[in-house]
Coordinates of C-alpha atoms in Angstrom, one line a residue:
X488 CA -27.2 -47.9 13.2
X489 CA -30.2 -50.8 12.6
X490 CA -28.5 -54.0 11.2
X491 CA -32.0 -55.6 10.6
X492 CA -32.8 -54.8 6.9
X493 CA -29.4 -55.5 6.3
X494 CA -30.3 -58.9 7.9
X495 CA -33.4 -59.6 6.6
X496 CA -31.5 -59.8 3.1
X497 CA -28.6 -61.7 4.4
X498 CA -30.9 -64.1 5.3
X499 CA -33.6 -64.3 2.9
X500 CA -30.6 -64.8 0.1
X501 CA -29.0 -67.7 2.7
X502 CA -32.0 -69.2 3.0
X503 CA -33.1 -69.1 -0.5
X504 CA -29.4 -70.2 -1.5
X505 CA -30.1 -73.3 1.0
X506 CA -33.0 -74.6 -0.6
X507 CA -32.1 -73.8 -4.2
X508 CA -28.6 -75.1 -3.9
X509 CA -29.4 -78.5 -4.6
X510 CA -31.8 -78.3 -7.5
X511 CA -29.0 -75.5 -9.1
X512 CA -26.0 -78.2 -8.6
X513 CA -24.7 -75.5 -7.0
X514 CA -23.6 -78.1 -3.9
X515 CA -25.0 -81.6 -2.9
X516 CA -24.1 -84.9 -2.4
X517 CA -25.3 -87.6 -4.6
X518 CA -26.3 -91.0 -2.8
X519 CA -26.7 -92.7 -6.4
X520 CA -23.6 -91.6 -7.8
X521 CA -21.8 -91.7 -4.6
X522 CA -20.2 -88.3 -4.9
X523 CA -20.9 -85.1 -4.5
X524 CA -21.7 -82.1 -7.0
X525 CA -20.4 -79.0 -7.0
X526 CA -21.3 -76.6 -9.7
X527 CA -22.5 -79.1 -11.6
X528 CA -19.6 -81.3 -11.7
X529 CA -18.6 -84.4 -9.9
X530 CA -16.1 -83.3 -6.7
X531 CA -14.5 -86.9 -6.8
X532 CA -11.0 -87.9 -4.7
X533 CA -10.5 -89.6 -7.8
X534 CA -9.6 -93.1 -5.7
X535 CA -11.5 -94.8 -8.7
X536 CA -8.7 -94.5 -11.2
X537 CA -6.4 -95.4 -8.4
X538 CA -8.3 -98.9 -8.2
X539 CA -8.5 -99.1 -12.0
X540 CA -4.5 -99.3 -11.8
X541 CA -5.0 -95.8 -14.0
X542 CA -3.0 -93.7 -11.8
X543 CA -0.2 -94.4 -8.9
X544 CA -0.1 -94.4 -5.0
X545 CA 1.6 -90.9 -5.3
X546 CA -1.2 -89.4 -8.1
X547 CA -3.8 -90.9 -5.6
X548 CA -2.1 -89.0 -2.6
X549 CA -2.5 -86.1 -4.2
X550 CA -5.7 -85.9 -4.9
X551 CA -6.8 -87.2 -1.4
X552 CA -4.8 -83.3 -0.3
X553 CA -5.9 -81.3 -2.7
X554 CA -9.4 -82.5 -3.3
X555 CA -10.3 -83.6 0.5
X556 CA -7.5 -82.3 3.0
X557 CA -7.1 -78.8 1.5
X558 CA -11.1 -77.8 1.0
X559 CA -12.2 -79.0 4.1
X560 CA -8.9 -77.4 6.2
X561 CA -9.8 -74.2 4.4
X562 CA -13.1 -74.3 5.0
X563 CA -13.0 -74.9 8.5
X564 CA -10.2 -72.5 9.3
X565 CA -12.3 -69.7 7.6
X566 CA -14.9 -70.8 10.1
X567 CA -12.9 -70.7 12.7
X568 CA -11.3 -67.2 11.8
X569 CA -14.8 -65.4 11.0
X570 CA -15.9 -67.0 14.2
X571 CA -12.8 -66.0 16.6
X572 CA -13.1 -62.3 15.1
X573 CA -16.7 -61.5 15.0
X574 CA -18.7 -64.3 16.9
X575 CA -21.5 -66.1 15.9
X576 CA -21.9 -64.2 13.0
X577 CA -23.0 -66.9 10.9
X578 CA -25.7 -67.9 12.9
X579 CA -27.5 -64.2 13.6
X580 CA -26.7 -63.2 9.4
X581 CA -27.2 -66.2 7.9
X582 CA -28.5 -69.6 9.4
X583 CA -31.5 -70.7 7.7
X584 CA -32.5 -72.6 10.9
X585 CA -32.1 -69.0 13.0
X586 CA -34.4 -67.2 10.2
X587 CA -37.4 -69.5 11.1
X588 CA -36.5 -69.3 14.6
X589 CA -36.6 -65.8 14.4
X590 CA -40.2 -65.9 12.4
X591 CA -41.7 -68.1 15.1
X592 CA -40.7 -66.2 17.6
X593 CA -42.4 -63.1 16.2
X594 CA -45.7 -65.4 15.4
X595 CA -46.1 -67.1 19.0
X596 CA -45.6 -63.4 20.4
X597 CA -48.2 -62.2 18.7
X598 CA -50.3 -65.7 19.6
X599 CA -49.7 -65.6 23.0
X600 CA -47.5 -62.7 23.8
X601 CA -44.8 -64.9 24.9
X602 CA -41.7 -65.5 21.4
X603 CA -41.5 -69.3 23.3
X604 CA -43.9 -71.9 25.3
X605 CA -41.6 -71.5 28.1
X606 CA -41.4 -68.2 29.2
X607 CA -42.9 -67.5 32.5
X608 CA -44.5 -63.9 32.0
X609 CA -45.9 -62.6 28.7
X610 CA -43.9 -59.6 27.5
X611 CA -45.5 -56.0 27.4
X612 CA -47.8 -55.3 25.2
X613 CA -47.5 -51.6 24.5
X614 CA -44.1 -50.9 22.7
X615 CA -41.5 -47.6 22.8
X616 CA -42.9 -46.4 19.3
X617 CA -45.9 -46.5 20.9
X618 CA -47.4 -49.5 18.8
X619 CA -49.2 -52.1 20.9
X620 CA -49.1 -55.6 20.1
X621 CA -52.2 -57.6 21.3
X622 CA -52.1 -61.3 21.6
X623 CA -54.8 -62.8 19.5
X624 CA -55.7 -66.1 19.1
X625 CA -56.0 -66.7 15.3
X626 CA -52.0 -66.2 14.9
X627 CA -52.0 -69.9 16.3
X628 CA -53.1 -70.8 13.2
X629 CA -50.4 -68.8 11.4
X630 CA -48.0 -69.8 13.7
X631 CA -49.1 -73.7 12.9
X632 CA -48.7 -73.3 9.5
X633 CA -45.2 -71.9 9.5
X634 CA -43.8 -74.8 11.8
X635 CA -45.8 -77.2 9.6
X636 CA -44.6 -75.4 6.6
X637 CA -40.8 -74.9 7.3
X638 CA -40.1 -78.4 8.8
X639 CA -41.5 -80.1 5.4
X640 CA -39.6 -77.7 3.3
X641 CA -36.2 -78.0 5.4
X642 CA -37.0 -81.9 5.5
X643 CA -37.3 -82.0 1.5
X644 CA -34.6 -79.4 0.9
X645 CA -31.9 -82.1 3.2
X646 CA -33.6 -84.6 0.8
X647 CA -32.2 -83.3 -2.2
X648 CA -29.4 -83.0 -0.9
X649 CA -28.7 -86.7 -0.4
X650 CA -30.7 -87.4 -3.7
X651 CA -30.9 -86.3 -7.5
X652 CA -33.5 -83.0 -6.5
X653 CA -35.5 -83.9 -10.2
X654 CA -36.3 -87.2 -9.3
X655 CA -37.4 -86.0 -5.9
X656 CA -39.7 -83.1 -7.3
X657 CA -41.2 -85.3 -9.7
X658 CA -41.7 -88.1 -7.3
X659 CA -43.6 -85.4 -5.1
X660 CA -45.4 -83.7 -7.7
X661 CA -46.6 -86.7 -9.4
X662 CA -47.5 -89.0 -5.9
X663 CA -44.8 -91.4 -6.8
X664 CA -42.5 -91.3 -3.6
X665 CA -40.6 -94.8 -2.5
X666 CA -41.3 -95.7 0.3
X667 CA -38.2 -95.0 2.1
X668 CA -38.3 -91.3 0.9
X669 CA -41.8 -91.1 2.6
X670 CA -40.2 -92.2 5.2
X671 CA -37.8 -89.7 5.6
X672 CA -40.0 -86.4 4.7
X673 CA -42.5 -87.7 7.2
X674 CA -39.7 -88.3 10.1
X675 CA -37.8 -85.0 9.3
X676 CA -41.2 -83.2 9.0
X677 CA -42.1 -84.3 12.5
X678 CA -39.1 -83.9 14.2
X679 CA -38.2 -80.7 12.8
X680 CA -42.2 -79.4 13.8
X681 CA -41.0 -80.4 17.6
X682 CA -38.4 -78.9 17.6
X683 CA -39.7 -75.3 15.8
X684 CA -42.5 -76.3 18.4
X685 CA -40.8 -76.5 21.3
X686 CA -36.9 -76.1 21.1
X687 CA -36.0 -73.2 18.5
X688 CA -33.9 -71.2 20.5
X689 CA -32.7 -73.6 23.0
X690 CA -31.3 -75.9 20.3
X691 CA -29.0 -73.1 19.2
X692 CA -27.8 -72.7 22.6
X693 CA -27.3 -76.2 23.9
X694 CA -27.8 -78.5 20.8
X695 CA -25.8 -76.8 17.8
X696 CA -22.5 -78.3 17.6
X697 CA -21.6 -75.5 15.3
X698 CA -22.7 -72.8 17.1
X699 CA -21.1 -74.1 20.1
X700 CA -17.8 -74.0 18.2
X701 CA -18.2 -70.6 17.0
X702 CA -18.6 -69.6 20.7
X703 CA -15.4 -71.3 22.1
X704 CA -13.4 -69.7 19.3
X705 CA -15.4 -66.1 20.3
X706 CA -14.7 -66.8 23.7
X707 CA -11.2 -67.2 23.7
X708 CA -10.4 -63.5 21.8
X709 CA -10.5 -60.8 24.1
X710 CA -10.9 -58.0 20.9
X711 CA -13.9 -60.3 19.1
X712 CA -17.1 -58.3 18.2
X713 CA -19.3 -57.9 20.8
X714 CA -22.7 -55.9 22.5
X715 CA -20.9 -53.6 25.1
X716 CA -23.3 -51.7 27.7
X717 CA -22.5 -48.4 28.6
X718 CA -22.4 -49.3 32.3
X719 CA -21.7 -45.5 33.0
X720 CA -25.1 -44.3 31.7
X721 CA -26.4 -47.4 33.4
X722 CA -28.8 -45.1 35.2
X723 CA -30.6 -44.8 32.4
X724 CA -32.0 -48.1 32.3
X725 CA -34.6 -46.6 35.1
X726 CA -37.6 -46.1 33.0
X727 CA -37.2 -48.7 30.5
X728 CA -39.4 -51.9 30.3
X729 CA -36.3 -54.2 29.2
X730 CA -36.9 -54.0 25.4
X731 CA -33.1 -55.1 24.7
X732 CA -33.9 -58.5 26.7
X733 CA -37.2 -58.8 25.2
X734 CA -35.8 -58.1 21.5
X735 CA -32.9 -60.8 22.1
X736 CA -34.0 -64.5 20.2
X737 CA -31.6 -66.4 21.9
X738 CA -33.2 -64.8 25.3
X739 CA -30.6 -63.3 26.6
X740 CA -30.0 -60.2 28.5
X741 CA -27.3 -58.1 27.3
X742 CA -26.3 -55.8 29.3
X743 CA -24.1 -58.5 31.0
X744 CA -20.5 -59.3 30.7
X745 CA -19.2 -61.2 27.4
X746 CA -19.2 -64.7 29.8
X747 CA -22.7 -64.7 30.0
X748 CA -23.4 -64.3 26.6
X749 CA -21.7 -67.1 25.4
X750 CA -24.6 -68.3 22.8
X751 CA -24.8 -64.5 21.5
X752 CA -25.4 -64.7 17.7
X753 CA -24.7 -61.0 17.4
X754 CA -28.0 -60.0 15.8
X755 CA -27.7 -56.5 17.2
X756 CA -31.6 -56.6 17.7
X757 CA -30.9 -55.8 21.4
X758 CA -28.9 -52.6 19.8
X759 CA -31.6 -51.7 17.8
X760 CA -34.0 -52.2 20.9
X761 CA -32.0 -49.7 22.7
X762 CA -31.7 -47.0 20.2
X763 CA -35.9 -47.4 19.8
X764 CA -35.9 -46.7 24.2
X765 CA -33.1 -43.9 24.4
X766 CA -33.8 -42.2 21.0
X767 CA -31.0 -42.5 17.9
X768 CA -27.3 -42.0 19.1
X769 CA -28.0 -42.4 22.4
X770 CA -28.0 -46.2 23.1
X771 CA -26.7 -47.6 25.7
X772 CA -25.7 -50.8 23.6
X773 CA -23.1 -50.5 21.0
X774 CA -21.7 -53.4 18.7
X775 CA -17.8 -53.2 18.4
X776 CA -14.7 -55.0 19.0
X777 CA -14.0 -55.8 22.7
X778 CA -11.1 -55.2 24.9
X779 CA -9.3 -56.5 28.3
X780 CA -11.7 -55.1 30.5
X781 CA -14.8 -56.2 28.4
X782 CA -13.4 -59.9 28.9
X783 CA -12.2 -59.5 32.6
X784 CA -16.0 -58.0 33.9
X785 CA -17.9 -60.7 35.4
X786 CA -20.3 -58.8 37.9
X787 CA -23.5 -58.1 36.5
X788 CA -24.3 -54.1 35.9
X789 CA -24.7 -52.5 39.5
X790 CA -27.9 -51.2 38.8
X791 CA -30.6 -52.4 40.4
X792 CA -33.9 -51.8 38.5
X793 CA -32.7 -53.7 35.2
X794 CA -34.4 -57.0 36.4
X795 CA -36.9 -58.1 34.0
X796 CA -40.2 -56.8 34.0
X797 CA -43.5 -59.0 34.7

């Protein structure tokens, strides 16, 4: 089955949810009031009456559990829980960050035929379907504009989340930034255009602390979700150009064991890949719960032609 319209809206609704959240009062903290908003309300510990002498040491105890200790416990442990079970699904269904990665991988391929400045060897041109994509120059510019474009909007969307959105739209709009919120649209813009420029994929990997805590929870359950190869069939990797390592935006190459593919954000584009090579059905990748043996396999598939192609 091909997850990826399924993705594309899981994403495209994250995403949209991401930057609309703040102007919605649907969540965002609140610098000037010095709270944060929640569906349009105040989300308060409600230590100001305490001060005020309105309410006792035990009133102000509870509120500090059930307004801070019991959101944030539940949130994390549904974190933890989604994560232990199926991976980094939050990352490869949902991250806003991993939709643009995603994007730019797509434009630089089509730029230079390489999805990242660092890959040694541009990737084929002519694909299964039989569709050939031709590197062409003017999809730099393209590919400029969505680094530019993405880093200002993420850069403005954090904005309002630290500051009453209005005020920051009109301030934009009408040319009347302070100074200090410049400041910060110009410094996020920058450093978020590096790092679309240049990092993408290797921040998920080695820079996300929160994907990095998703893949210690996957990693320690021996049944999570995960991309199994049919190391049986293996032979019949022999004609295929790599497609499922050249589909993967993390990079990776997934026919090996679950240890290797720690940062996997289970995107199932490798899956999909493989169905395209092998015809429908007949994939030698399939996404389901592991077992004992998939956690226990360390040796790489014993087949020696599945090296990547130049």
């Amino acid at each position: 089955m091909n997850y990826q319209p399924l993705r594309l809206w899981t994403r495209t609704a994250f995403f949209t949810l991401f930057v609309l959240a703040p102007p919605l009062d649907i969540f965002r903290l609140d610098l000037t009031r010095g709270n944060f908003i929640l569906f349009g309300q105040d989300w308060t510990l409600g230590l100001a009456a305490f001060q005020s002498g309105e309410i006792g040491a035990v009133e102000a105890a509870l509120n500090l559990i059930s307004r801070g200790f019991i959101p944030i416990a539940l949130i994390i442990g549904l974190g933890v829980w989604v994560a232990w079970r199926y991976g980094r699904l939050y990352c490869g269904w949902l991250c806003p960050h991993f939709s643009v990665v995603e994007m730019i991988n797509a434009l630089m391929r089509r730029a230079s035929g390489k999805p990242s400045l660092w890959e040694r060897e541009p990737l084929p041109q002519r694909q299964r379907d039989g569709t050939i994509i031709t590197p062409a120059r003017q999809y730099w510019l393209w590919t400029a504009f969505a680094i530019l474009g993405f880093a200002f909007l993420w850069a403005l969307s954090l904005l309002t989340y630290l500051l009453p959105p209005e005020m920051i739209y009109h301030n934009l709009l009408h040319g009347e930034l302070t100074r200090n919120q410049a400041l910060f649209l110009g410094v996020a813009t920058l450093v978020l255009s590096l790092e679309f420029l240049l990092a993408r994929h290797l921040f998920c990997r080695f820079g996300c602390a929160i994907g990095l805590f998703q893949s210690l929870a996957w990693m320690a359950n021996n049944r999570a979700l995960l991309v199994h190869f049919d190391r049986v069939r293996g032979a019949a990797c022999k004609d295929c150009t790599q497609d499922c390592d050249h589909a993967c935006p993390m990079r990776l190459n997934p026919r090996k064991s679950k240890r290797h593919m720690f940062t996997c954000t289970q995107c199932t584009r490798c899956v999909a890949a493989c169905e395209r090579v092998q015809a429908p059905g007949e994939g030698l990748l399939h996404w389901r719960e592991g077992d004992a043996q998939d956690h226990k396999t360390a040796q790489q598939a014993p087949i020696h032609f599945i090296r990547r192609a130049k």
